[in-house]
CSV table of C-alpha atoms and ligand atoms in Angstrom, one decimal:
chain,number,residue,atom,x,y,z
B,20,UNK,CA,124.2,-48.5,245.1
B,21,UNK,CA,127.0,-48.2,242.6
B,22,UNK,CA,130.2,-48.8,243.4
B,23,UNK,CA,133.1,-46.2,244.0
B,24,UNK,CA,135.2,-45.7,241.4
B,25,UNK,CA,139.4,-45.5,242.4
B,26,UNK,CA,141.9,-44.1,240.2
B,27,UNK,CA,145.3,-45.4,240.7
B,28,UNK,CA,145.8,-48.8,242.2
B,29,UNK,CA,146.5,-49.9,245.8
B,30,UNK,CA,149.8,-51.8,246.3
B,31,UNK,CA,148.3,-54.9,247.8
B,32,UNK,CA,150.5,-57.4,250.0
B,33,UNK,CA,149.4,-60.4,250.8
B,34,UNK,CA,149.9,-62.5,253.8
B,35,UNK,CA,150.2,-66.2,255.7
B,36,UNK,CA,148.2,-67.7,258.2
B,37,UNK,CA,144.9,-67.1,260.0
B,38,UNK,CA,145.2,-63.1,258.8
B,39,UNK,CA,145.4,-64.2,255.0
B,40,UNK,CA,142.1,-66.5,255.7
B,41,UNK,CA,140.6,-62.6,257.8
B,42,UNK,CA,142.3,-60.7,254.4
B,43,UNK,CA,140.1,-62.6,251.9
B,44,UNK,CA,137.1,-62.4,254.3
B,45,UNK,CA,137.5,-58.7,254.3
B,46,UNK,CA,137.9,-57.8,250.8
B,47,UNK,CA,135.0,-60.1,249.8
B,48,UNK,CA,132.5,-59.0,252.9
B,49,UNK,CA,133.4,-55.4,253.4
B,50,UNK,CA,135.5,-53.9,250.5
B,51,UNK,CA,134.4,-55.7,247.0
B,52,UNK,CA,130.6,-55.1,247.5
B,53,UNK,CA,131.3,-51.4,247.9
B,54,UNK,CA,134.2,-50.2,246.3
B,55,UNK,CA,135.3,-51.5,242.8
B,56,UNK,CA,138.8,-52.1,243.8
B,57,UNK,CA,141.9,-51.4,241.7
B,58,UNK,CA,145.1,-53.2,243.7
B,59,UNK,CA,148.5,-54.1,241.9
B,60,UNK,CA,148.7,-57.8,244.2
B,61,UNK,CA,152.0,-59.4,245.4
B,62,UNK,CA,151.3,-62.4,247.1
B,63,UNK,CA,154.1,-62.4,249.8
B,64,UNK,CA,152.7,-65.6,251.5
B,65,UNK,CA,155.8,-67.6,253.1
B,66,UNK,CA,155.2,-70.4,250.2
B,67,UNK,CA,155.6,-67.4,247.3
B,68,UNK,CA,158.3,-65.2,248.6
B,69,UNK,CA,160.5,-68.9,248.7
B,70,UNK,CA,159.6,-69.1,245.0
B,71,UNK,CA,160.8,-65.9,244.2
B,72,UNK,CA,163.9,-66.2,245.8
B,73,UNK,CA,162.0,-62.9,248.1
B,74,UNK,CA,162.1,-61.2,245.0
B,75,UNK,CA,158.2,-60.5,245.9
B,76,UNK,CA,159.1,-58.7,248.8
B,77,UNK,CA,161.2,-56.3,246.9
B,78,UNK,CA,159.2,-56.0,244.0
B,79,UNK,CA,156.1,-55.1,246.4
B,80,UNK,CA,158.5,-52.3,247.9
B,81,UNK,CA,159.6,-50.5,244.7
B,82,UNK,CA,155.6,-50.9,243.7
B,83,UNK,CA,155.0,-48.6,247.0
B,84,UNK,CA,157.5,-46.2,246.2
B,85,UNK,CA,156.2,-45.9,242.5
B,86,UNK,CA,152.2,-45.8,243.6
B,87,UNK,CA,152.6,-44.5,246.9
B,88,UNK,CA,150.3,-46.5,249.3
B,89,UNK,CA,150.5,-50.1,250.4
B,90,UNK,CA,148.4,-52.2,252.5
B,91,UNK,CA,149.9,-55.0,254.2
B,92,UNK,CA,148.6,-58.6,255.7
B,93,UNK,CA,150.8,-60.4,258.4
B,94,UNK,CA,153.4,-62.4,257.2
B,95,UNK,CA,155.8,-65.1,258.9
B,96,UNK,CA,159.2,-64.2,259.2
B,97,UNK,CA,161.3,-67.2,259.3
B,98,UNK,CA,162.7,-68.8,261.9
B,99,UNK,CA,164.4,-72.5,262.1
B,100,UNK,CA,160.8,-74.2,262.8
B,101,UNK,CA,159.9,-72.5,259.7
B,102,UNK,CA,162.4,-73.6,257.4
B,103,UNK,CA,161.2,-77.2,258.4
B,104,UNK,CA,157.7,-76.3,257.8
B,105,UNK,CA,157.5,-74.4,254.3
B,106,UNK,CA,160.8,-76.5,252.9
B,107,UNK,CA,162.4,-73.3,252.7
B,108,UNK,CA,165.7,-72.6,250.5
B,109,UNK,CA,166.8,-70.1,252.5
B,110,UNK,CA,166.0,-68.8,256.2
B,111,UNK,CA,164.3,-65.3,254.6
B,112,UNK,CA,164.8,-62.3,255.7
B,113,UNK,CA,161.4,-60.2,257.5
B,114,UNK,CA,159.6,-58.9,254.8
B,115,UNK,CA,158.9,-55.7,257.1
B,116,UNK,CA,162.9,-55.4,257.3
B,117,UNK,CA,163.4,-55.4,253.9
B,118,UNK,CA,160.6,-53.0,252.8
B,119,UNK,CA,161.9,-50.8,255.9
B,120,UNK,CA,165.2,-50.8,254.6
B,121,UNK,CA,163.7,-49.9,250.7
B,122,UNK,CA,160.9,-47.6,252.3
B,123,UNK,CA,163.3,-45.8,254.9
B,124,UNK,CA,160.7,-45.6,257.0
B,125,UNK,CA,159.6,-44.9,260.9
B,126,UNK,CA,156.7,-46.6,261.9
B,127,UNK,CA,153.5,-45.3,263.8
B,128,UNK,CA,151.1,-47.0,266.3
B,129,UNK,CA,147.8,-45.3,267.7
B,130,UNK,CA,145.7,-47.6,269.6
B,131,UNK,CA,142.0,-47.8,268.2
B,132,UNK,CA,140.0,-46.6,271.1
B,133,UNK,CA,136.4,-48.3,271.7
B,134,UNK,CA,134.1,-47.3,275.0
B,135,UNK,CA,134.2,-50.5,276.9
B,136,UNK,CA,137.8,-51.3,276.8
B,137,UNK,CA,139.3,-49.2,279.2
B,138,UNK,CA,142.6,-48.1,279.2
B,139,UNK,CA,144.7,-48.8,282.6
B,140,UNK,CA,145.4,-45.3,282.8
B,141,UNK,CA,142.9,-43.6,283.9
B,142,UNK,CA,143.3,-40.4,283.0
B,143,UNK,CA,143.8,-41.5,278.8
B,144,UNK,CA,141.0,-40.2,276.6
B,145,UNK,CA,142.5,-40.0,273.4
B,146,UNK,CA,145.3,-42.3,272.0
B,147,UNK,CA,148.6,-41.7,271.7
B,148,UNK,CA,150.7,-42.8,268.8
B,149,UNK,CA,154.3,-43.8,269.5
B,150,UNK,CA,156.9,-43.2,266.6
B,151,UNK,CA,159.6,-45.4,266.4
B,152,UNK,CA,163.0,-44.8,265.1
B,153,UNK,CA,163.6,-47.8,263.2
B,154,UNK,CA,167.7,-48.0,262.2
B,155,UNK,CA,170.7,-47.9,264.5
B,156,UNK,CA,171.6,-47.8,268.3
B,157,UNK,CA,171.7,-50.7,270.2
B,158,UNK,CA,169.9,-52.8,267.7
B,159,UNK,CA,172.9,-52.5,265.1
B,160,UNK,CA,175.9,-52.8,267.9
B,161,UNK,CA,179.4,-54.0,268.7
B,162,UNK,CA,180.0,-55.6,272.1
B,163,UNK,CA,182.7,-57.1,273.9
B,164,UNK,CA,183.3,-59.4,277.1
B,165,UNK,CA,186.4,-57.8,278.6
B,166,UNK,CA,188.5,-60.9,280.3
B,167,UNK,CA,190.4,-58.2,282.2
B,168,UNK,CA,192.4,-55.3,283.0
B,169,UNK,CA,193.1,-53.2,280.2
B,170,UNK,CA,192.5,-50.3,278.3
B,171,UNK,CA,189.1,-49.6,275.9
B,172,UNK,CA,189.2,-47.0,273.6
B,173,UNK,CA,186.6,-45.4,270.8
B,174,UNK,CA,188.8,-45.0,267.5
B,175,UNK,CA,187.5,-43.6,264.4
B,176,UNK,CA,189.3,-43.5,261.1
B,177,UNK,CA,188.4,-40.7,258.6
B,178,UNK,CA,188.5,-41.9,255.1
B,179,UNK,CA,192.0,-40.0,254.9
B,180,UNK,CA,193.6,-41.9,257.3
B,181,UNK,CA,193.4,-39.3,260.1
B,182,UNK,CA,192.5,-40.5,264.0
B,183,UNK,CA,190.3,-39.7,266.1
B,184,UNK,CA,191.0,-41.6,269.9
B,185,UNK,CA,189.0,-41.4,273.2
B,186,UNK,CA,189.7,-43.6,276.3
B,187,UNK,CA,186.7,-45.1,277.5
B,188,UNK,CA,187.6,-47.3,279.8
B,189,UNK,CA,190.7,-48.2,281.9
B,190,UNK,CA,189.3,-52.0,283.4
B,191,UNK,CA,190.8,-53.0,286.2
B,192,UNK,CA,189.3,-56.3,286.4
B,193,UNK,CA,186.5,-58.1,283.8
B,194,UNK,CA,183.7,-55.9,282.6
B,195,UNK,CA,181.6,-55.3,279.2
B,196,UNK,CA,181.7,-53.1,276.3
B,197,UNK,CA,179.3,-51.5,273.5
B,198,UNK,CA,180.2,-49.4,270.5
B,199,UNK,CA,176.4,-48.2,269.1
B,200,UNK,CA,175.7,-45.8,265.9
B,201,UNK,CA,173.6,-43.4,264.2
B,202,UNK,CA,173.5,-41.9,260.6
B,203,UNK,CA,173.0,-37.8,260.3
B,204,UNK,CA,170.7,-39.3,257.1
B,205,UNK,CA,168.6,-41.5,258.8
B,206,UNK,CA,168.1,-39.2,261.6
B,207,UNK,CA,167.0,-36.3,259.4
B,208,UNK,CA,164.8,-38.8,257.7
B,209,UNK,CA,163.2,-40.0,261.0
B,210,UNK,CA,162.4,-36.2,261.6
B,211,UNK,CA,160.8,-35.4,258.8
B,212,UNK,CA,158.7,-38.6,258.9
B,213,UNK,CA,157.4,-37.4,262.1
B,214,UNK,CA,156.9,-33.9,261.2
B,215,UNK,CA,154.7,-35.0,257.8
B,216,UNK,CA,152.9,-37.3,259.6
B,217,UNK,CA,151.7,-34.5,262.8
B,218,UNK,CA,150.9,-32.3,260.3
B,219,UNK,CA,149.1,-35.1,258.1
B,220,UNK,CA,147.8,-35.7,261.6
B,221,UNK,CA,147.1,-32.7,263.3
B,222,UNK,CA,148.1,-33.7,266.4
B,223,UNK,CA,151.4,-32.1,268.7
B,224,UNK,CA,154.8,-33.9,268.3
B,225,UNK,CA,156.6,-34.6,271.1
B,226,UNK,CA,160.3,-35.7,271.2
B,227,UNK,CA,162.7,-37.1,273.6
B,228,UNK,CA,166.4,-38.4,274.4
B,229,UNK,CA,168.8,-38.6,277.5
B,230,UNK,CA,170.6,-35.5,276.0
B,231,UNK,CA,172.0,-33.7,279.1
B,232,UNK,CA,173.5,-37.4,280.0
B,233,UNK,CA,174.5,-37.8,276.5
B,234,UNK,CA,176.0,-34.5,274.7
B,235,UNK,CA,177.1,-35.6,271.8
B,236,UNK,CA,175.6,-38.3,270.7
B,237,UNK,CA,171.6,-37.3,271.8
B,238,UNK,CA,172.3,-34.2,271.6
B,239,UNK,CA,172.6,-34.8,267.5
B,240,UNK,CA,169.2,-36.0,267.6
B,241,UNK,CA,168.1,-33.2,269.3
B,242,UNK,CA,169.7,-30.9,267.2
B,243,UNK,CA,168.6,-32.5,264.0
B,244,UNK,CA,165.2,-32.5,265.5
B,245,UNK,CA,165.0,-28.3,265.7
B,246,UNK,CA,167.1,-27.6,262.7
B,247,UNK,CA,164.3,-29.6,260.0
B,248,UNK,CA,161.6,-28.3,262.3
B,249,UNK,CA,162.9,-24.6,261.9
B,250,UNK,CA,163.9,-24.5,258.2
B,251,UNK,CA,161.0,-26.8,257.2
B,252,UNK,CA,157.8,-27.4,259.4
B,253,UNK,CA,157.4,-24.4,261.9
B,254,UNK,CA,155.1,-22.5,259.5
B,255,UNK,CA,153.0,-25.5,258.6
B,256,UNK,CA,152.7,-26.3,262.5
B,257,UNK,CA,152.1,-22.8,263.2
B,258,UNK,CA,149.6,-22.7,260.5
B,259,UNK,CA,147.0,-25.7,262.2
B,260,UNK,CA,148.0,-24.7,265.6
B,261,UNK,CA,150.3,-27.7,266.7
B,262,UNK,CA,153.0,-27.5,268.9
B,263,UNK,CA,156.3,-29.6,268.5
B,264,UNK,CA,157.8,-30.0,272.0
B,265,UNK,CA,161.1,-31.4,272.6
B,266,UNK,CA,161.8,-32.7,276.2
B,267,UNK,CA,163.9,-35.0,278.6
B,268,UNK,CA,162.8,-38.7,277.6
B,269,UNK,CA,162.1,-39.4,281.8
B,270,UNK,CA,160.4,-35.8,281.8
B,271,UNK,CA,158.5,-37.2,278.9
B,272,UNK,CA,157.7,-40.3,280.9
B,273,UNK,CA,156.2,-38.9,283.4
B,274,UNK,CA,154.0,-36.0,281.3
B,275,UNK,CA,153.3,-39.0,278.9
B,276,UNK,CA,151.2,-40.5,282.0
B,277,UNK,CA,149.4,-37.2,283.6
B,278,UNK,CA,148.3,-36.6,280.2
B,279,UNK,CA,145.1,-36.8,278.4
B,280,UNK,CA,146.9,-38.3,275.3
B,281,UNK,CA,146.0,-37.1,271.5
B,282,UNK,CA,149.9,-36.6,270.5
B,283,UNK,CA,152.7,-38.0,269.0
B,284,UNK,CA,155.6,-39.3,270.7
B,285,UNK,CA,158.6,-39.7,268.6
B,286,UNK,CA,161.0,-42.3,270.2
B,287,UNK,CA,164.5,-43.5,269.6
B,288,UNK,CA,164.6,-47.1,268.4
B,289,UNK,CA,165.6,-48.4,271.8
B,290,UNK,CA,163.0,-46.0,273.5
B,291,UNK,CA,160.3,-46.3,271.4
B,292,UNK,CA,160.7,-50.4,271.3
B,293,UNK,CA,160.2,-50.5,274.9
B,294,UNK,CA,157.2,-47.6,274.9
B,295,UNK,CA,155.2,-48.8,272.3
B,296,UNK,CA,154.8,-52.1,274.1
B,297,UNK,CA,153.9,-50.3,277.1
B,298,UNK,CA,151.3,-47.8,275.5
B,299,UNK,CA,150.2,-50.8,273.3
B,300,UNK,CA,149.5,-52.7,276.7
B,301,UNK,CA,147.8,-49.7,278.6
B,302,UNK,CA,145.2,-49.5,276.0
B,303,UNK,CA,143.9,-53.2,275.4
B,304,UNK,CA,146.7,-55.3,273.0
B,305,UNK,CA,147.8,-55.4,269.7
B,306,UNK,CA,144.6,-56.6,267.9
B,307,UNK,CA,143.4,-52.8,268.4
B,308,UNK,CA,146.5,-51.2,266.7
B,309,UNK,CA,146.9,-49.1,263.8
B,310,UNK,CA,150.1,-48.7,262.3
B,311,UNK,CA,151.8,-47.3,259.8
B,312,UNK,CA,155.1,-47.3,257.9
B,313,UNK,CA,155.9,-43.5,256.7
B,314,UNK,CA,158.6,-42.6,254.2
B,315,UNK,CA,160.6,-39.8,253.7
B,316,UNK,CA,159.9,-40.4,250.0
B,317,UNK,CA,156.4,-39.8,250.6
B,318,UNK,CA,155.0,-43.5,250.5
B,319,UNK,CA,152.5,-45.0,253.2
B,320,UNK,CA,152.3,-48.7,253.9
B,321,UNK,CA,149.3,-50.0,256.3
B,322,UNK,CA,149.3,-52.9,258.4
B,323,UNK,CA,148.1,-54.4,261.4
B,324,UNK,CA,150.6,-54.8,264.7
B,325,UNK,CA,150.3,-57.9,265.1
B,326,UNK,CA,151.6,-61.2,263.4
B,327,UNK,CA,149.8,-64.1,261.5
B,328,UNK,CA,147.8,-65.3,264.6
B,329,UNK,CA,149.7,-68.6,263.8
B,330,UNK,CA,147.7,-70.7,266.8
B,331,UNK,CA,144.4,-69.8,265.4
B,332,UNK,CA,145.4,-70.8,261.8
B,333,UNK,CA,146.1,-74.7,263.2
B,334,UNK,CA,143.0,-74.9,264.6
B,335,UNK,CA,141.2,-73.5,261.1
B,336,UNK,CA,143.1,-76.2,259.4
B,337,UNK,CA,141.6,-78.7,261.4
B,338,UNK,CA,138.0,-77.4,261.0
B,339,UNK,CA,137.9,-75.6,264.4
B,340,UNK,CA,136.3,-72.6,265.1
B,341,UNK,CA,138.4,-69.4,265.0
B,342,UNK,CA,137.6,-66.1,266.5
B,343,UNK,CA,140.2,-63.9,265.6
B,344,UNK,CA,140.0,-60.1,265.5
B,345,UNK,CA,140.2,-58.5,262.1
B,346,UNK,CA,140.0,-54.8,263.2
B,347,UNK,CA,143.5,-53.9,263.2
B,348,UNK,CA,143.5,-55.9,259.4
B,349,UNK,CA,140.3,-53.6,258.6
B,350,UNK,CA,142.0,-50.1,259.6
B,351,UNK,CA,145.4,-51.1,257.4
B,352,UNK,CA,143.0,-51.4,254.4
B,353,UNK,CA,140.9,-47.8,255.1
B,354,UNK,CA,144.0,-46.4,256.2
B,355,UNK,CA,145.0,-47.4,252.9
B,356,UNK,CA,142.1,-46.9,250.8
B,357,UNK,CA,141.5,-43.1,252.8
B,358,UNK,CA,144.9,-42.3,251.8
B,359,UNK,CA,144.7,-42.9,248.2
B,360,UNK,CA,141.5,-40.9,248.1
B,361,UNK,CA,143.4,-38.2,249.7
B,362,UNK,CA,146.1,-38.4,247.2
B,363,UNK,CA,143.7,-39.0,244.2
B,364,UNK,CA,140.7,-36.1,245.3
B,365,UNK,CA,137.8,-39.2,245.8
B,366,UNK,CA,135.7,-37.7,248.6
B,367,UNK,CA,133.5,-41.0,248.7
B,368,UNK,CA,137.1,-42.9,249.5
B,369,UNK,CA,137.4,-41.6,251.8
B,370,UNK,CA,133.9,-41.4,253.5
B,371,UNK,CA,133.7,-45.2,252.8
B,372,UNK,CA,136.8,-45.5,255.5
B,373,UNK,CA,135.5,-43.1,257.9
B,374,UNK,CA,132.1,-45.3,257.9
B,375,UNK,CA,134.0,-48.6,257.6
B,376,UNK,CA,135.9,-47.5,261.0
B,377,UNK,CA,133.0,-46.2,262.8
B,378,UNK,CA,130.8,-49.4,262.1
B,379,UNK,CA,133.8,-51.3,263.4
B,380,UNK,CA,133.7,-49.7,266.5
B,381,UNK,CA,129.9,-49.6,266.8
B,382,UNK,CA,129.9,-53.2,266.6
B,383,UNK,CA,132.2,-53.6,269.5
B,384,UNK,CA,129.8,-50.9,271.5
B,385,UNK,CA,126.8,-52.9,270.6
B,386,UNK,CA,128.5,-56.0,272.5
B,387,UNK,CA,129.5,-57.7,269.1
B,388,UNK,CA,133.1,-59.2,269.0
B,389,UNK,CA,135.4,-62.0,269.1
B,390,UNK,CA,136.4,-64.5,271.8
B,391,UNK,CA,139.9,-61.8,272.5
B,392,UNK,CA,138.0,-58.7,273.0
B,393,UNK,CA,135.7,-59.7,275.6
B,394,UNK,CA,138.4,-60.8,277.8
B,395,UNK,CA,139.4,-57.2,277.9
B,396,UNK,CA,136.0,-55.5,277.2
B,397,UNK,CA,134.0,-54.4,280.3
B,398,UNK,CA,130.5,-54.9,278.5
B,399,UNK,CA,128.8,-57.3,280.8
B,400,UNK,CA,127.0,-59.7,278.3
B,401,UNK,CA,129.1,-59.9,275.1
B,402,UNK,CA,128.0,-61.9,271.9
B,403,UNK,CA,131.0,-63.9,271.2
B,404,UNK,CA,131.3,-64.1,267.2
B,405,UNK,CA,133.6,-66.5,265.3
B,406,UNK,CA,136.3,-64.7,262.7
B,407,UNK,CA,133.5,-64.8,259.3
B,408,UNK,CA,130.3,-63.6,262.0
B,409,UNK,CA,132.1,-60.6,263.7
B,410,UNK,CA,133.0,-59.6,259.8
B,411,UNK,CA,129.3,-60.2,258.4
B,412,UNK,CA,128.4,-58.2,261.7
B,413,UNK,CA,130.4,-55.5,260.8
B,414,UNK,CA,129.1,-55.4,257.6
B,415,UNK,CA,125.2,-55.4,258.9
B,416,UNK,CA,126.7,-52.3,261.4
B,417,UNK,CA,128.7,-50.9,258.3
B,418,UNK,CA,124.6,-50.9,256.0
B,419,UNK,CA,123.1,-49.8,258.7
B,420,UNK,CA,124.9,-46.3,259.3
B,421,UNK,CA,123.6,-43.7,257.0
C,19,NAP,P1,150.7,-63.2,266.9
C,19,NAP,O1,150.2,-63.5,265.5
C,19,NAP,O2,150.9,-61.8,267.2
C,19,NAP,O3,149.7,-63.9,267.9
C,19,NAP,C1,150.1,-64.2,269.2
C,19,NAP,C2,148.9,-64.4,270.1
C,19,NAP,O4,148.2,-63.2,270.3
C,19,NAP,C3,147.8,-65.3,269.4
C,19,NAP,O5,148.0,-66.6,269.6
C,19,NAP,C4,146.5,-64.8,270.0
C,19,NAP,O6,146.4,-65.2,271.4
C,19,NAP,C5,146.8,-63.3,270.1
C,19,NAP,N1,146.4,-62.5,269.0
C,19,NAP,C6,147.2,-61.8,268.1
C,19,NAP,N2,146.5,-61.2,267.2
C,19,NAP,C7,145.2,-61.5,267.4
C,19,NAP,C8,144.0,-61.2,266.8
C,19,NAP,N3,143.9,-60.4,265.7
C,19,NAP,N4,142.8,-61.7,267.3
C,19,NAP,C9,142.8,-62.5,268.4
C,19,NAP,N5,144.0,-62.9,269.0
C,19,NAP,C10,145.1,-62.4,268.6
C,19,NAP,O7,152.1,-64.0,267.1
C,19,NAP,P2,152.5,-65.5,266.7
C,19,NAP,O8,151.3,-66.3,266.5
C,19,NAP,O9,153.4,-65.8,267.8
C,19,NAP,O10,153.3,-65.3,265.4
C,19,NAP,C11,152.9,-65.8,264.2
C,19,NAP,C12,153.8,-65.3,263.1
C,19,NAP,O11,153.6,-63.9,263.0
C,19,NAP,C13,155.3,-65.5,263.3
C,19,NAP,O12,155.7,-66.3,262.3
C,19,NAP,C14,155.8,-64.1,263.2
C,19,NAP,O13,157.0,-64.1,262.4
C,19,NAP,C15,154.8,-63.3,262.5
C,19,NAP,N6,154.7,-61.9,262.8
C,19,NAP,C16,154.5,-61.0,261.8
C,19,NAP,C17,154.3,-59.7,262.0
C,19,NAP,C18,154.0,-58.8,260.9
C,19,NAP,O14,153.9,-59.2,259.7
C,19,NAP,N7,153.7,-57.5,261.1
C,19,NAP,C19,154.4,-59.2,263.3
C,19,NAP,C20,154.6,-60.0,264.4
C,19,NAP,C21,154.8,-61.4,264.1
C,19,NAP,P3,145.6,-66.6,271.8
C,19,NAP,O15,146.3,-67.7,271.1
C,19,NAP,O16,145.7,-66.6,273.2
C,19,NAP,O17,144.2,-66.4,271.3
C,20,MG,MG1,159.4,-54.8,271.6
């Protein structure tokens, strides 16, 4: 068989831990041997971004913007432990921060769906992918203890000098206060990320906030929401028969649960923070997530949920057996690869992901998979695979599908 031929080149981003040890493992079992691959690499292992002062990270950013699709391996974020550990110069920043922040992205997370791991609810056959405002509310505020009485106001300053003053508070005693914001830019840019991606998708959008509680400030989401839907997307949705619906976010709660599933569900940040864990929970855990980082600017950047798996790596080192899940690391590289054969017109790109996916899951089916899945499985006699076996497994599944 001759390999498939790719056009431009994949923005490849390498990782740490036991999910840079699964990365190799995959390119050389399941992507190499099929597809002669074309990736511009950027090694943003913990040991390489403290070289480059992080200029890796950055570099790997403006790459996606130029090419246009990224796939992504776990990497550490630092932390104090960390510094200790990799002699670090500096305590860097999350790589996913910074390429968020060059990316101005929202990212997406659909659960992969497998017969034999059940979701809690009942009643969810298809998954449902939680969109997640990713800049501003209560994850970029200003708070205050209040000692006591006294009187809190909201000021704002126009550039001109001019005021604008609201009370908020007159305290008669101790209490707290928050001052939270939002940009009209990154709002819009949140919209139309969601828009793209349900019509990339072809699935409904649905959208929520606490506007009737909060009139101004909600209700700009709200607003922003219809506005870019109107003027830019209604034709397109109308078009593939898709439906963007725009409810109450404890409404949407309660729909989100009687449903089947098989939709979008664009979130605040503090919303979708707190319902993408629960979704993500419902359906099995992380190590079955797909996601996605979509930009306004129309670049994609695949990864898996979760992190480097950093307890697995320790035992690796010491010549232990590892069993770690690569499925979410397989679906960031055909997301990836199926998305530059979109973008570049190769129909055998893309077919190679579809087949890649389905041998993934068939492998599952068959009772094939690692020490984590069984624990959530319901198949009653599973083959418990180490990390390279359940790979070379999926590769036998991947050969054997026509
Ligand atoms: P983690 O990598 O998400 O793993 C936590 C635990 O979840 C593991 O110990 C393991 O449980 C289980 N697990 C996660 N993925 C698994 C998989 N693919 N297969 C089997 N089990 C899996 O979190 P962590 O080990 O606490 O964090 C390690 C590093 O990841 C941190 O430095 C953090 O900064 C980074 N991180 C990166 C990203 C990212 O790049 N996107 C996201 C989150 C965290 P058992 O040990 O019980 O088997
Ligand atoms: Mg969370």
């Amino acid at each position: 068989m001759s390999k498939i031929e790719m056009k431009i080149p994949l923005v490849e981003m390498d990782g740490d831990e036991m999910t840079r040890i699964l990365w190799q493992m995959i390119k050389d079992e399941l992507i190499t041997p099929y597809v002669d691959l074309k990736t511009e690499y950027y090694d943003l292992g913990l040991k390489h971004r403290n070289e480059t002062d992080d200029q890796v990270t950055v570099d790997s950013a403006e790459a996606t913007k130029k090419y246009g699709v990224a796939v992504k391996c776990a990497t550490i974020t630092p932390n104090a432990a960390r510094v200790m550990e990799y002699d670090l110069k500096e305590m860097w920043k999350s790589p996913n921060a910074t390429i968020r922040a060059i990316l101005d992205g929202t990212v997406f997370r659909e659960p992969i769906l497998v017969n034999g791991i059940v979701p809690y609810v009942s009643n969810w056959k298809k998954p449902i992918t939680i969109a997640r405002h990713a800049y501003g509310d209560v994850y970029k505020n200003t708070e205050i203890k209040v000692p006591g009485p006294g009187k809190a106001e909201l000021v704002y300053t126009a550039a001109d000098g001019t005021e604008i003053r609201e009370t908020i508070h007159e305290f008669d005693g101790p209490g707290i206060l928050q001052g939270i914001h939002n940009t009209e830019a990154s709002i819009s840019s949140f919209s139309r990320a969601c828009f793209k991606y349900a019509v990339d998708t072809k699935q409904d959008l649905w959208f929520s906030t606490k506007d009737t509680i909060s009139k101004k400030y909600d209700h700009t989401f709200k607003d922003i929401f219809q506005e870019i839907y109107d003027k830019e997307f209604a034709d397109q949705f109308k078009e593939l028969g898709i439906e963007y619906f725009y409810t109450l976010i404890d409404d949407a709660v309660a729909r989100v649960i009687r449903s089947e599933g098989g939709f979008i569900w664009a979130c605040k940040n503090y919303d979708g923070d707190v319902m993408s864990d629960m979704v993500a929970t419902a359906y099995g855990d992380l190590s079955m997530m797909k996601s996605v980082l979509v930009s306004p600017k129309g670049a994609y950047e695949y990864e898996a949920a979760h992190g480097t798996v950093q307890r697995h790596y320790y035992k690796h080192l010491k010549g232990e057996e590892t069993s770690t899940n690569s499925i979410a690391t397989i679906f960031a590289w055909t997301g990836a690869l199926r998305k530059r054969g979109e973008l570049d017109d190769i129909k055998e790109l893309c077919q190679f992901a579809d087949r890649l996916e389905k041998a993934c899951i068939k492998t599952v089916e068959d009772g094939k998979m690692t020490k984590s899945l069984s624990l959530i499985s319901t198949c009653k006699d599973p083959v418990i695979l180490n990390s390279l076996d359940f790979i070379k497994a999926i590769r036998s599944t991947f050969d054997s599908l026509n």
